[in-house]
Structure formats: C-alpha cells, structure tokens
PDB file of C-alpha atoms and ligand atoms in Angstrom:
ATOM      1  CA  MET A 218      -0.027   0.015   0.023  1.00 66.00           C
ATOM      2  CA  PHE A 219       2.971   2.329   0.722  1.00 87.00           C
ATOM      3  CA  LEU A 220       4.124   2.010  -2.849  1.00 91.00           C
ATOM      4  CA  ILE A 221       0.668   2.710  -4.304  1.00 92.00           C
ATOM      5  CA  ASP A 222       0.389   5.698  -1.993  1.00 93.00           C
ATOM      6  CA  ARG A 223       3.711   7.133  -3.214  1.00 95.00           C
ATOM      7  CA  ILE A 224       2.693   6.557  -6.897  1.00 97.00           C
ATOM      8  CA  LYS A 225      -0.578   8.471  -6.344  1.00 96.00           C
ATOM      9  CA  HIS A 226       1.338  11.320  -4.610  1.00 96.00           C
ATOM     10  CA  GLN A 227       3.700  11.544  -7.558  1.00 97.00           C
ATOM     11  CA  LEU A 228       0.890  11.177 -10.202  1.00 98.00           C
ATOM     12  CA  HIS A 229      -1.092  14.052  -8.663  1.00 98.00           C
ATOM     13  CA  GLN A 230       2.031  16.225  -8.496  1.00 97.00           C
ATOM     14  CA  ASP A 231       2.831  15.598 -12.047  1.00 98.00           C
ATOM     15  CA  ILE A 232      -0.783  16.416 -13.077  1.00 98.00           C
ATOM     16  CA  VAL A 233      -0.880  19.665 -11.075  1.00 98.00           C
ATOM     17  CA  ALA A 234       2.525  20.745 -12.438  1.00 97.00           C
ATOM     18  CA  ASP A 235       1.098  20.992 -15.947  1.00 97.00           C
ATOM     19  CA  PRO A 236      -1.910  23.399 -16.581  1.00 96.00           C
ATOM     20  CA  VAL A 237      -3.281  21.323 -19.410  1.00 97.00           C
ATOM     21  CA  LEU A 238      -3.015  18.022 -17.619  1.00 98.00           C
ATOM     22  CA  HIS A 239      -4.439  19.699 -14.489  1.00 98.00           C
ATOM     23  CA  ALA A 240      -7.442  21.026 -16.463  1.00 97.00           C
ATOM     24  CA  ARG A 241      -8.116  17.589 -18.069  1.00 98.00           C
ATOM     25  CA  VAL A 242      -8.248  15.931 -14.572  1.00 98.00           C
ATOM     26  CA  LEU A 243     -10.336  18.700 -12.987  1.00 98.00           C
ATOM     27  CA  ASN A 244     -12.634  18.127 -16.027  1.00 98.00           C
ATOM     28  CA  LEU A 245     -13.030  14.463 -15.047  1.00 98.00           C
ATOM     29  CA  TYR A 246     -14.051  15.496 -11.501  1.00 98.00           C
ATOM     30  CA  LEU A 247     -16.526  18.138 -13.099  1.00 98.00           C
ATOM     31  CA  CYS A 248     -18.169  15.521 -15.320  1.00 98.00           C
ATOM     32  CA  GLY A 249     -18.901  13.351 -12.285  1.00 98.00           C
ATOM     33  CA  GLU A 250     -20.502  16.326 -10.533  1.00 98.00           C
ATOM     34  CA  ALA A 251     -22.687  16.993 -13.578  1.00 98.00           C
ATOM     35  CA  TYR A 252     -23.696  13.281 -14.075  1.00 98.00           C
ATOM     36  CA  PRO A 253     -26.919  13.567 -12.002  1.00 98.00           C
ATOM     37  CA  HIS A 254     -28.359  15.929 -14.656  1.00 97.00           C
ATOM     38  CA  ALA A 255     -27.673  13.324 -17.417  1.00 97.00           C
ATOM     39  CA  VAL A 256     -29.717  10.469 -15.799  1.00 97.00           C
ATOM     40  CA  ASN A 257     -33.222  10.196 -14.266  1.00 95.00           C
ATOM     41  CA  ASP A 258     -32.462   8.058 -11.218  1.00 96.00           C
ATOM     42  CA  TYR A 259     -30.162  10.155  -9.046  1.00 98.00           C
ATOM     43  CA  PHE A 260     -31.483  11.870  -5.824  1.00 98.00           C
ATOM     44  CA  PRO A 261     -34.914  10.068  -5.784  1.00 97.00           C
ATOM     45  CA  VAL A 262     -36.174  12.665  -3.127  1.00 97.00           C
ATOM     46  CA  ALA A 263     -39.836  12.068  -4.037  1.00 95.00           C
ATOM     47  CA  ALA A 264     -39.570   8.464  -2.789  1.00 96.00           C
ATOM     48  CA  VAL A 265     -38.160   9.437   0.613  1.00 97.00           C
ATOM     49  CA  ARG A 266     -40.535   9.495   3.615  1.00 94.00           C
ATOM     50  CA  ASP A 267     -38.190  11.000   6.205  1.00 97.00           C
ATOM     51  CA  PRO A 268     -38.254  14.877   5.771  1.00 98.00           C
ATOM     52  CA  ASP A 269     -34.715  15.164   7.236  1.00 98.00           C
ATOM     53  CA  LEU A 270     -33.262  12.699   4.876  1.00 98.00           C
ATOM     54  CA  ALA A 271     -35.122  14.354   1.911  1.00 98.00           C
ATOM     55  CA  GLU A 272     -33.653  17.726   3.015  1.00 98.00           C
ATOM     56  CA  ALA A 273     -30.112  16.258   3.232  1.00 98.00           C
ATOM     57  CA  MET A 274     -30.483  14.810  -0.256  1.00 98.00           C
ATOM     58  CA  ARG A 275     -31.685  18.157  -1.614  1.00 98.00           C
ATOM     59  CA  GLN A 276     -28.720  19.937   0.019  1.00 98.00           C
ATOM     60  CA  HIS A 277     -26.387  17.198  -1.366  1.00 98.00           C
ATOM     61  CA  GLN A 278     -27.677  17.800  -4.879  1.00 98.00           C
ATOM     62  CA  ALA A 279     -27.211  21.595  -4.505  1.00 98.00           C
ATOM     63  CA  ASP A 280     -23.624  21.004  -3.225  1.00 98.00           C
ATOM     64  CA  GLU A 281     -22.848  18.966  -6.397  1.00 98.00           C
ATOM     65  CA  ASP A 282     -24.069  21.861  -8.620  1.00 98.00           C
ATOM     66  CA  LYS A 283     -21.873  24.233  -6.604  1.00 98.00           C
ATOM     67  CA  HIS A 284     -18.972  21.939  -7.297  1.00 98.00           C
ATOM     68  CA  ILE A 285     -19.556  22.037 -10.984  1.00 98.00           C
ATOM     69  CA  ALA A 286     -19.155  25.897 -10.844  1.00 98.00           C
ATOM     70  CA  LEU A 287     -15.993  25.616  -8.693  1.00 98.00           C
ATOM     71  CA  TYR A 288     -14.285  23.181 -11.083  1.00 98.00           C
ATOM     72  CA  ALA A 289     -15.346  25.194 -14.128  1.00 98.00           C
ATOM     73  CA  LYS A 290     -13.796  28.359 -12.651  1.00 98.00           C
ATOM     74  CA  ALA A 291     -10.618  26.414 -11.677  1.00 97.00           C
ATOM     75  CA  ILE A 292     -10.351  25.086 -15.293  1.00 97.00           C
ATOM     76  CA  GLN A 293     -10.963  28.537 -16.740  1.00 97.00           C
ATOM     77  CA  LYS A 294      -8.151  29.999 -14.472  1.00 95.00           C
ATOM     78  CA  LEU A 295      -5.793  27.416 -15.905  1.00 95.00           C
ATOM     79  CA  GLY A 296      -6.536  28.892 -19.376  1.00 96.00           C
ATOM     80  CA  GLU A 297      -8.334  25.787 -20.637  1.00 97.00           C
ATOM     81  CA  PRO A 298     -11.922  25.077 -21.867  1.00 98.00           C
ATOM     82  CA  VAL A 299     -14.402  22.874 -20.075  1.00 98.00           C
ATOM     83  CA  GLN A 300     -14.863  19.803 -22.271  1.00 97.00           C
ATOM     84  CA  GLN A 301     -17.993  17.654 -22.597  1.00 96.00           C
ATOM     85  CA  LEU A 302     -16.945  14.033 -22.259  1.00 97.00           C
ATOM     86  CA  PRO A 303     -18.615  10.848 -23.452  1.00 97.00           C
ATOM     87  CA  PRO A 304     -20.176   8.584 -20.739  1.00 97.00           C
ATOM     88  CA  GLU A 305     -17.276   6.095 -20.802  1.00 96.00           C
ATOM     89  CA  HIS A 306     -14.991   8.856 -19.452  1.00 98.00           C
ATOM     90  CA  ILE A 307     -17.316   9.573 -16.458  1.00 98.00           C
ATOM     91  CA  PHE A 308     -16.739   7.480 -13.218  1.00 98.00           C
ATOM     92  CA  ASN A 309     -20.445   7.370 -12.341  1.00 97.00           C
ATOM     93  CA  HIS A 310     -21.261   5.789 -15.675  1.00 98.00           C
ATOM     94  CA  VAL A 311     -18.399   3.266 -15.400  1.00 98.00           C
ATOM     95  CA  ILE A 312     -19.393   2.196 -11.823  1.00 97.00           C
ATOM     96  CA  ARG A 313     -22.943   1.732 -13.029  1.00 96.00           C
ATOM     97  CA  GLN A 314     -21.585  -0.691 -15.731  1.00 96.00           C
ATOM     98  CA  HIS A 315     -19.967  -2.809 -12.994  1.00 97.00           C
ATOM     99  CA  SER A 316     -22.797  -2.661 -10.476  1.00 96.00           C
ATOM    100  CA  ALA A 317     -25.064  -5.644  -9.743  1.00 95.00           C
ATOM    101  CA  GLU A 318     -27.565  -3.372  -7.960  1.00 94.00           C
ATOM    102  CA  THR A 319     -30.050  -0.877  -9.320  1.00 94.00           C
ATOM    103  CA  TRP A 320     -31.559   2.238  -7.603  1.00 97.00           C
ATOM    104  CA  HIS A 321     -34.141   3.141 -10.177  1.00 96.00           C
ATOM    105  CA  VAL A 322     -37.449   3.970  -8.359  1.00 95.00           C
ATOM    106  CA  GLU A 323     -40.666   3.177 -10.234  1.00 92.00           C
ATOM    107  CA  PRO A 324     -43.918   4.952  -9.204  1.00 86.00           C
ATOM    108  CA  GLU A 325     -45.906   1.672  -8.924  1.00 92.00           C
ATOM    109  CA  MET A 326     -43.422  -0.022  -6.575  1.00 95.00           C
ATOM    110  CA  ALA A 327     -44.478  -1.117  -3.070  1.00 95.00           C
ATOM    111  CA  ASP A 328     -43.204   0.966  -0.181  1.00 94.00           C
ATOM    112  CA  ASP A 329     -40.491  -1.529   0.920  1.00 95.00           C
ATOM    113  CA  GLN A 330     -39.249  -1.939  -2.630  1.00 96.00           C
ATOM    114  CA  ARG A 331     -39.024   1.903  -3.008  1.00 97.00           C
ATOM    115  CA  THR A 332     -37.162   2.131   0.290  1.00 97.00           C
ATOM    116  CA  ARG A 333     -34.741  -0.575  -0.851  1.00 97.00           C
ATOM    117  CA  ARG A 334     -34.066   1.360  -4.057  1.00 98.00           C
ATOM    118  CA  VAL A 335     -33.565   4.610  -2.201  1.00 98.00           C
ATOM    119  CA  ALA A 336     -31.151   2.794   0.095  1.00 98.00           C
ATOM    120  CA  SER A 337     -29.342   1.380  -2.948  1.00 98.00           C
ATOM    121  CA  PHE A 338     -28.882   4.894  -4.426  1.00 98.00           C
ATOM    122  CA  LEU A 339     -27.583   6.097  -1.076  1.00 98.00           C
ATOM    123  CA  ALA A 340     -25.153   3.153  -0.836  1.00 98.00           C
ATOM    124  CA  HIS A 341     -23.977   3.851  -4.401  1.00 98.00           C
ATOM    125  CA  ALA A 342     -23.572   7.555  -3.519  1.00 98.00           C
ATOM    126  CA  HIS A 343     -21.648   6.656  -0.302  1.00 98.00           C
ATOM    127  CA  ILE A 344     -19.148   4.486  -2.106  1.00 98.00           C
ATOM    128  CA  LEU A 345     -18.704   7.071  -4.852  1.00 98.00           C
ATOM    129  CA  GLU A 346     -18.295   9.909  -2.417  1.00 98.00           C
ATOM    130  CA  LYS A 347     -15.645   7.882  -0.449  1.00 98.00           C
ATOM    131  CA  ARG A 348     -13.631   7.314  -3.613  1.00 97.00           C
ATOM    132  CA  VAL A 349     -13.919  10.945  -4.709  1.00 97.00           C
ATOM    133  CA  ALA A 350     -12.881  12.151  -1.243  1.00 98.00           C
ATOM    134  CA  ARG A 351      -9.830   9.804  -1.229  1.00 97.00           C
ATOM    135  CA  SER A 352      -8.731  11.081  -4.698  1.00 97.00           C
ATOM    136  CA  LEU A 353      -9.329  14.686  -3.707  1.00 98.00           C
ATOM    137  CA  GLU A 354      -7.069  14.267  -0.648  1.00 98.00           C
ATOM    138  CA  TYR A 355      -4.130  13.375  -2.944  1.00 97.00           C
ATOM    139  CA  HIS A 356      -5.132  16.096  -5.330  1.00 98.00           C
ATOM    140  CA  LEU A 357      -5.456  18.803  -2.708  1.00 98.00           C
ATOM    141  CA  GLU A 358      -1.959  17.987  -1.365  1.00 97.00           C
ATOM    142  CA  ALA A 359      -0.535  18.522  -4.811  1.00 97.00           C
ATOM    143  CA  CYS A 360      -2.609  21.753  -5.337  1.00 97.00           C
ATOM    144  CA  ASN A 361      -1.271  23.161  -2.043  1.00 95.00           C
ATOM    145  CA  ARG A 362       2.179  23.315  -3.640  1.00 91.00           C
ATOM    146  CA  ALA A 363       0.943  24.975  -6.868  1.00 89.00           C
ATOM    147  CA  ALA A 364       1.683  28.619  -7.777  1.00 84.00           C
ATOM    148  CA  ASP A 365      -2.020  29.601  -8.252  1.00 88.00           C
ATOM    149  CA  PRO A 366      -3.896  29.299  -4.983  1.00 93.00           C
ATOM    150  CA  TYR A 367      -7.360  29.092  -6.577  1.00 96.00           C
ATOM    151  CA  PRO A 368      -7.476  25.274  -7.474  1.00 96.00           C
ATOM    152  CA  ALA A 369      -6.473  24.419  -3.872  1.00 97.00           C
ATOM    153  CA  LYS A 370      -9.184  26.697  -2.525  1.00 97.00           C
ATOM    154  CA  ALA A 371     -11.778  25.076  -4.881  1.00 98.00           C
ATOM    155  CA  VAL A 372     -10.707  21.513  -4.197  1.00 98.00           C
ATOM    156  CA  ALA A 373     -10.649  22.136  -0.370  1.00 98.00           C
ATOM    157  CA  ALA A 374     -14.164  23.432  -0.478  1.00 98.00           C
ATOM    158  CA  VAL A 375     -15.369  20.469  -2.548  1.00 98.00           C
ATOM    159  CA  LEU A 376     -13.536  18.006  -0.326  1.00 98.00           C
ATOM    160  CA  GLY A 377     -15.255  19.386   2.786  1.00 98.00           C
ATOM    161  CA  ASP A 378     -18.698  18.808   1.199  1.00 98.00           C
ATOM    162  CA  GLU A 379     -17.721  15.339  -0.045  1.00 98.00           C
ATOM    163  CA  GLN A 380     -16.679  14.296   3.474  1.00 98.00           C
ATOM    164  CA  ARG A 381     -20.202  15.351   4.736  1.00 98.00           C
ATOM    165  CA  HIS A 382     -21.821  13.374   1.959  1.00 98.00           C
ATOM    166  CA  VAL A 383     -19.748  10.211   2.762  1.00 98.00           C
ATOM    167  CA  SER A 384     -21.007  10.385   6.394  1.00 98.00           C
ATOM    168  CA  TYR A 385     -24.756  11.021   5.913  1.00 98.00           C
ATOM    169  CA  THR A 386     -25.221   8.563   3.037  1.00 98.00           C
ATOM    170  CA  HIS A 387     -23.671   5.770   5.137  1.00 98.00           C
ATOM    171  CA  ASP A 388     -25.882   6.610   8.169  1.00 98.00           C
ATOM    172  CA  ALA A 389     -29.015   6.787   5.911  1.00 98.00           C
ATOM    173  CA  VAL A 390     -28.489   3.278   4.461  1.00 98.00           C
ATOM    174  CA  PHE A 391     -28.468   1.886   8.045  1.00 98.00           C
ATOM    175  CA  HIS A 392     -31.437   4.056   8.959  1.00 98.00           C
ATOM    176  CA  LEU A 393     -33.561   2.706   5.971  1.00 98.00           C
ATOM    177  CA  LEU A 394     -32.657  -1.013   6.149  1.00 98.00           C
ATOM    178  CA  PRO A 395     -31.994  -3.724   8.691  1.00 98.00           C
ATOM    179  CA  ARG A 396     -28.385  -3.860   9.738  1.00 98.00           C
ATOM    180  CA  ALA A 397     -27.380  -7.039   7.862  1.00 98.00           C
ATOM    181  CA  GLU A 398     -29.138  -5.976   4.670  1.00 98.00           C
ATOM    182  CA  ALA A 399     -27.584  -2.517   4.746  1.00 98.00           C
ATOM    183  CA  ALA A 400     -24.178  -3.994   5.230  1.00 98.00           C
ATOM    184  CA  ALA A 401     -24.565  -6.452   2.409  1.00 98.00           C
ATOM    185  CA  LEU A 402     -25.857  -3.669   0.066  1.00 98.00           C
ATOM    186  CA  LEU A 403     -22.800  -1.559   0.894  1.00 98.00           C
ATOM    187  CA  ARG A 404     -20.527  -4.533   0.246  1.00 98.00           C
ATOM    188  CA  SER A 405     -22.136  -5.071  -3.200  1.00 98.00           C
ATOM    189  CA  HIS A 406     -21.546  -1.406  -4.216  1.00 98.00           C
ATOM    190  CA  GLU A 407     -18.034  -1.630  -2.869  1.00 98.00           C
ATOM    191  CA  ARG A 408     -17.281  -4.587  -5.126  1.00 97.00           C
ATOM    192  CA  ALA A 409     -18.628  -2.552  -8.065  1.00 97.00           C
ATOM    193  CA  GLU A 410     -16.339   0.323  -7.105  1.00 97.00           C
ATOM    194  CA  ALA A 411     -13.228  -1.895  -6.917  1.00 97.00           C
ATOM    195  CA  ARG A 412     -13.707  -2.973 -10.454  1.00 97.00           C
ATOM    196  CA  ALA A 413     -14.793   0.371 -11.829  1.00 97.00           C
ATOM    197  CA  ASN A 414     -11.809   1.959 -10.184  1.00 96.00           C
ATOM    198  CA  LEU A 415      -9.377  -0.312 -12.116  1.00 97.00           C
ATOM    199  CA  ASP A 416     -11.343   0.063 -15.350  1.00 98.00           C
ATOM    200  CA  PHE A 417     -11.715   3.869 -15.116  1.00 98.00           C
ATOM    201  CA  SER A 418      -8.236   4.679 -13.817  1.00 97.00           C
ATOM    202  CA  SER A 419      -6.404   2.571 -16.345  1.00 98.00           C
ATOM    203  CA  ASN A 420      -8.515   3.952 -19.197  1.00 98.00           C
ATOM    204  CA  GLN A 421      -8.129   7.556 -18.252  1.00 98.00           C
ATOM    205  CA  LEU A 422      -4.384   7.223 -17.507  1.00 98.00           C
ATOM    206  CA  ARG A 423      -3.843   5.573 -20.932  1.00 98.00           C
ATOM    207  CA  ARG A 424      -6.008   8.130 -22.609  1.00 98.00           C
ATOM    208  CA  LEU A 425      -4.272  11.169 -21.108  1.00 98.00           C
ATOM    209  CA  LEU A 426      -0.835   9.651 -21.798  1.00 98.00           C
ATOM    210  CA  ARG A 427      -1.837   9.219 -25.433  1.00 98.00           C
ATOM    211  CA  GLU A 428      -3.735  12.570 -26.005  1.00 98.00           C
ATOM    212  CA  GLU A 429      -1.456  14.792 -23.936  1.00 98.00           C
ATOM    213  CA  THR A 430       1.874  12.978 -24.253  1.00 98.00           C
ATOM    214  CA  GLN A 431       4.071  16.086 -24.276  1.00 98.00           C
ATOM    215  CA  HIS A 432       2.539  17.308 -21.012  1.00 98.00           C
ATOM    216  CA  TRP A 433       3.851  14.398 -18.904  1.00 98.00           C
ATOM    217  CA  PRO A 434       7.388  14.293 -17.504  1.00 98.00           C
ATOM    218  CA  THR A 435       9.500  12.314 -20.037  1.00 98.00           C
ATOM    219  CA  ALA A 436      11.104  10.264 -17.261  1.00 97.00           C
ATOM    220  CA  ARG A 437       7.803   8.836 -16.013  1.00 98.00           C
ATOM    221  CA  ARG A 438       5.623   8.327 -19.087  1.00 98.00           C
ATOM    222  CA  GLY A 439       6.714   4.681 -19.512  1.00 98.00           C
ATOM    223  CA  PHE A 440       6.195   4.064 -15.810  1.00 98.00           C
ATOM    224  CA  TYR A 441       2.612   5.446 -15.903  1.00 98.00           C
ATOM    225  CA  ARG A 442       1.940   3.292 -19.063  1.00 98.00           C
ATOM    226  CA  ALA A 443       3.053   0.305 -17.178  1.00 98.00           C
ATOM    227  CA  CYS A 444       0.872   1.282 -14.195  1.00 97.00           C
ATOM    228  CA  ALA A 445      -2.220   1.432 -16.495  1.00 97.00           C
ATOM    229  CA  ALA A 446      -1.297  -2.009 -17.974  1.00 97.00           C
ATOM    230  CA  VAL A 447      -1.034  -3.463 -14.488  1.00 97.00           C
ATOM    231  CA  MET A 448      -4.408  -2.118 -13.456  1.00 96.00           C
ATOM    232  CA  ARG A 449      -5.933  -3.650 -16.665  1.00 96.00           C
ATOM    233  CA  GLY A 450      -4.297  -6.950 -15.822  1.00 95.00           C
ATOM    234  CA  VAL A 451      -5.616  -6.976 -12.226  1.00 95.00           C
ATOM    235  CA  LEU A 452      -9.139  -6.151 -13.563  1.00 95.00           C
ATOM    236  CA  HIS A 453      -9.106  -9.033 -15.967  1.00 92.00           C
ATOM    237  CA  CYS A 454      -7.820 -11.474 -13.303  1.00 91.00           C
ATOM    238  CA  ALA A 455     -10.314 -10.300 -10.638  1.00 77.00           C
TER     239      ALA A 455
HETATM  240 FE1  FE2 B   2     -19.107  16.832  -5.477  1.00 85.74          FE
HETATM  241 FE1  FE2 B   3     -20.548  14.711  -3.198  1.00 85.74          FE
END
C-alpha cells in the first residue's frame, strides 16, 4: 500500500505541475458532478418519507451543482476550456456498468421496494463519495504546492462537502434497512467500485498519456503506461 500511496502522490504532483493535464483531470471531476443531470435516477427525493433525509439529499444535490461551478472556474483560471466528455469517461457511468444493484425507483413500486431502491442509491452515492474524497485528498496535497492558490481553494471546499456526503449517506443506508441488509448492500456497491476503479483509472491514464503525451514528464511516461497496464491486468484477473 505504501508503494501505491507514493505513486498516487507523484501522479497528482505531475498532473498539477502542468496546466493542461491539471485542467483535463479537473474536467473528469467536473463531469462526475454533472452526471446527476444526465440521468433520471439520481437523488430520488420524491420516494423518501423521512423529511430530514429528503432535505439532506436536496442539500447534497445543491452541493454537487456548486462543485460544477468551482471546477469550471478552476479550469478557466488554468486557461483551458471545459470539455464535454462521453459517458465512458465519467466514473459514475463506469461504476454503473460494474454494479449488480439498481436504484431506479418506479412509481408503482410497493413501499418496501421503494425504500430498498432509495437505500441502494444512497449506498452507491456513499461508495462514490468515499472514492472521490480519497482522490481529492491526494489532489489537494498537490494543489497546495501549486503557484495559483485558486485550485487548492476550490478543491478544499469540494472535499469538505464530499466528506459530509460520505457520512450522511452511510448513516441513511443503516437508517432505512435492517443492519445485515444494509451492510450487504454496501459490500455489493463496494465490489462494483473496486472493479470500476481499475477500469476507469487505467483507461483515463492511458487516454491522457496518449492525448497529452508532451505534457507528462518524459522520465515517468513509461512508468505510468506500465501502471495502466498492471491495473488492466488486475481487472481481468479479478
Ligand atoms: Fe461533488
Ligand atoms: Fe458529493
């Protein structure tokens, strides 16, 4: 784990050191924030009975929209445009491809089935938020050493919100379902994340090495290509 940790530190430092690479990676985070607007089964607030949970979900949704604006401003300050990316470059879409669970709520569903789907959405969101928060911790550390203070300010604000999202979504799953069922649901979403992480990270690393070759440090391009190949290999063996 220590080695993986060191590689991630170096990777985020290399990304932040180059404005084009930095903008491309901030764009990946931005597309994840915008994903709820591209689908019809995120934040199923209408199916939530508990008014406190419904309010927390509405606040969560508003936070994600605020994050879109923060990332867009950071990308603009780096002198780069915000890019629309196809679904296969958006982590939320990739994790959905690997997920055995669904969270789509249908109006004709019985109450307990609706509750189970709401819990499934919150479990999906919890696992996603946890991954994003982990990634942002590495990214923030690199941004703190950058010349322009704005990306660090934006990423720190996003990270604070994501940590809150990690916590309430976890509690809500256990509030909605019996303990064993909640734990099993979270484990299922965790398995999807583990596969999606290898799939998404290897693809994006390969793509950015190919599309933005000149922006990576010459000395580490080969090493990062090898890292992407190892992640692909692990995914196919898992
Ligand atoms: Fe966010
Ligand atoms: Fe979030």
